[in-house]
């Protein structure tokens, strides 16, 4: 009896050891095969989303046009008709977004559902690609070949010269790998004003970078019209909405990208993992050090679902600073955590630029974020789309985002 009891104990110990080894092996596999080296792959793995989006309603009004550039040699790649194309949506306003009598969870899930539905119903201007009717190409490798550190060229270049270098980029700054089906469909959203000198340098760096990563992508430069203070966050909301209309089936992943930041390592995959990812953790001008743990500015990646669940960015940050911290609070409130690559991978070079005056109201705004974010963001976004021009290397979105009186 005593012997068989010991044997049972031994078997139980062996089973426990085996189980432990099995769990460790699983963790190792997840770690290696997941998002190369996200800061917290296991936490990411264990995360379960809080809300389900099921219901609809967002009202869109106003009309505007999509224009094509006049003197371009890339007219063959255009997917919109030669004449002005009308959208049925530009001024985005949500109706009945919150219910006075509902709990926070309910009103949040209603909001999310409405936004999701609105986004699904956006009218796309893209014709279905002929390629899509052909047999599907095999999936691209999870980690494309030859990824590693790359040099950067910060010297000014002519846009026309860059255009000639990348004939494989399609109209509107769009690309998909020719020999495999991309794993990620990514919109690169770049808020813009008065940075003409950076545009060609940025495109010259980003197109080869993204092509080597075998991503399907589009680059959207979102310019603020007028002289009001720059509102980076609101421009990114506009870029999100407008880029989504430009793609049949929509984008799955959004990378919000300052124009003066250039990635220095191809292992920094421009994709969206299970958690929002802060990409530009390690910047040359900041001595490759993270300024503070919660920083989410510069370059950041969010899935469609993540972005909608936090109601996009705030529309209220005019002038420099705070809007990225506001997004961090939104994400935190919705139980997301920030993923990051290792500092040796998340490296960026920053182009020279004049520092803008910080917005003195940003701390006051930040103190409100977790209380009001459902009523400030995509659900309350209003703008006038002045024009969209599909250039060879980027789609140019010009918007008037001034507040209406
Ligand atoms: C600002 C952020 C900015 C960061 C840069 C913070 O004080 O609020 O918007 O990204 O500084 O270091």
CSV table of N, CA and C and ligand atoms in Angstrom, one decimal, residues 286 291-292 295-298 320-325 362-363 366, ligand 1:
chain,number,residue,atom,x,y,z
A,286,UNK,N,16.7,61.3,-28.8
A,286,UNK,CA,16.4,61.1,-27.4
A,286,UNK,C,17.4,60.1,-26.8
A,291,UNK,N,11.5,58.1,-23.1
A,291,UNK,CA,11.4,59.2,-22.2
A,291,UNK,C,10.6,58.9,-21.0
A,292,UNK,N,9.5,58.2,-21.1
A,292,UNK,CA,8.7,57.7,-20.0
A,292,UNK,C,7.9,56.5,-20.4
A,295,UNK,N,4.6,56.6,-22.7
A,295,UNK,CA,4.6,57.4,-23.9
A,295,UNK,C,4.0,56.5,-25.1
A,296,UNK,N,3.2,57.2,-25.9
A,296,UNK,CA,2.6,56.5,-27.0
A,296,UNK,C,2.6,57.4,-28.3
A,297,UNK,N,3.6,58.4,-28.3
A,297,UNK,CA,3.6,59.3,-29.4
A,297,UNK,C,4.6,58.9,-30.5
A,298,UNK,N,4.7,59.7,-31.5
A,298,UNK,CA,5.7,59.4,-32.6
A,298,UNK,C,5.1,58.5,-33.7
A,320,UNK,N,0.9,71.8,-29.6
A,320,UNK,CA,1.8,70.6,-29.4
A,320,UNK,C,1.5,69.9,-28.0
A,321,UNK,N,1.5,68.6,-28.1
A,321,UNK,CA,1.5,67.7,-26.9
A,321,UNK,C,0.2,67.3,-26.3
A,322,UNK,N,0.3,66.2,-25.7
A,322,UNK,CA,-0.8,65.7,-24.9
A,322,UNK,C,-1.7,64.7,-25.6
A,323,UNK,N,-1.9,64.8,-26.9
A,323,UNK,CA,-2.9,64.0,-27.6
A,323,UNK,C,-2.5,62.5,-27.6
A,324,UNK,N,-1.2,62.2,-27.6
A,324,UNK,CA,-0.7,60.8,-27.5
A,324,UNK,C,-0.9,60.3,-26.1
A,325,UNK,N,-0.7,61.1,-25.1
A,325,UNK,CA,-0.9,60.7,-23.7
A,325,UNK,C,-2.4,60.4,-23.5
A,362,UNK,N,-3.1,71.3,-22.1
A,362,UNK,CA,-3.1,69.8,-22.3
A,362,UNK,C,-3.2,69.0,-21.0
A,363,UNK,N,-2.7,69.6,-19.9
A,363,UNK,CA,-2.9,68.8,-18.6
A,363,UNK,C,-4.3,68.8,-18.1
A,366,UNK,N,-6.1,66.4,-20.2
A,366,UNK,CA,-5.8,65.0,-19.8
A,366,UNK,C,-6.5,64.6,-18.6
B,1,LIG,C1,3.7,65.3,-24.3
B,1,LIG,C2,3.6,64.3,-25.4
B,1,LIG,C3,4.9,64.1,-26.1
B,1,LIG,C4,6.0,63.8,-25.2
B,1,LIG,C5,7.3,63.8,-25.9
B,1,LIG,C6,4.9,64.9,-23.4
B,1,LIG,O1,5.0,65.9,-22.4
B,1,LIG,O2,2.5,65.4,-23.6
B,1,LIG,O3,2.6,64.7,-26.3
B,1,LIG,O4,4.8,63.1,-27.1
B,1,LIG,O5,6.1,64.8,-24.1
B,1,LIG,O6,8.4,63.5,-25.1
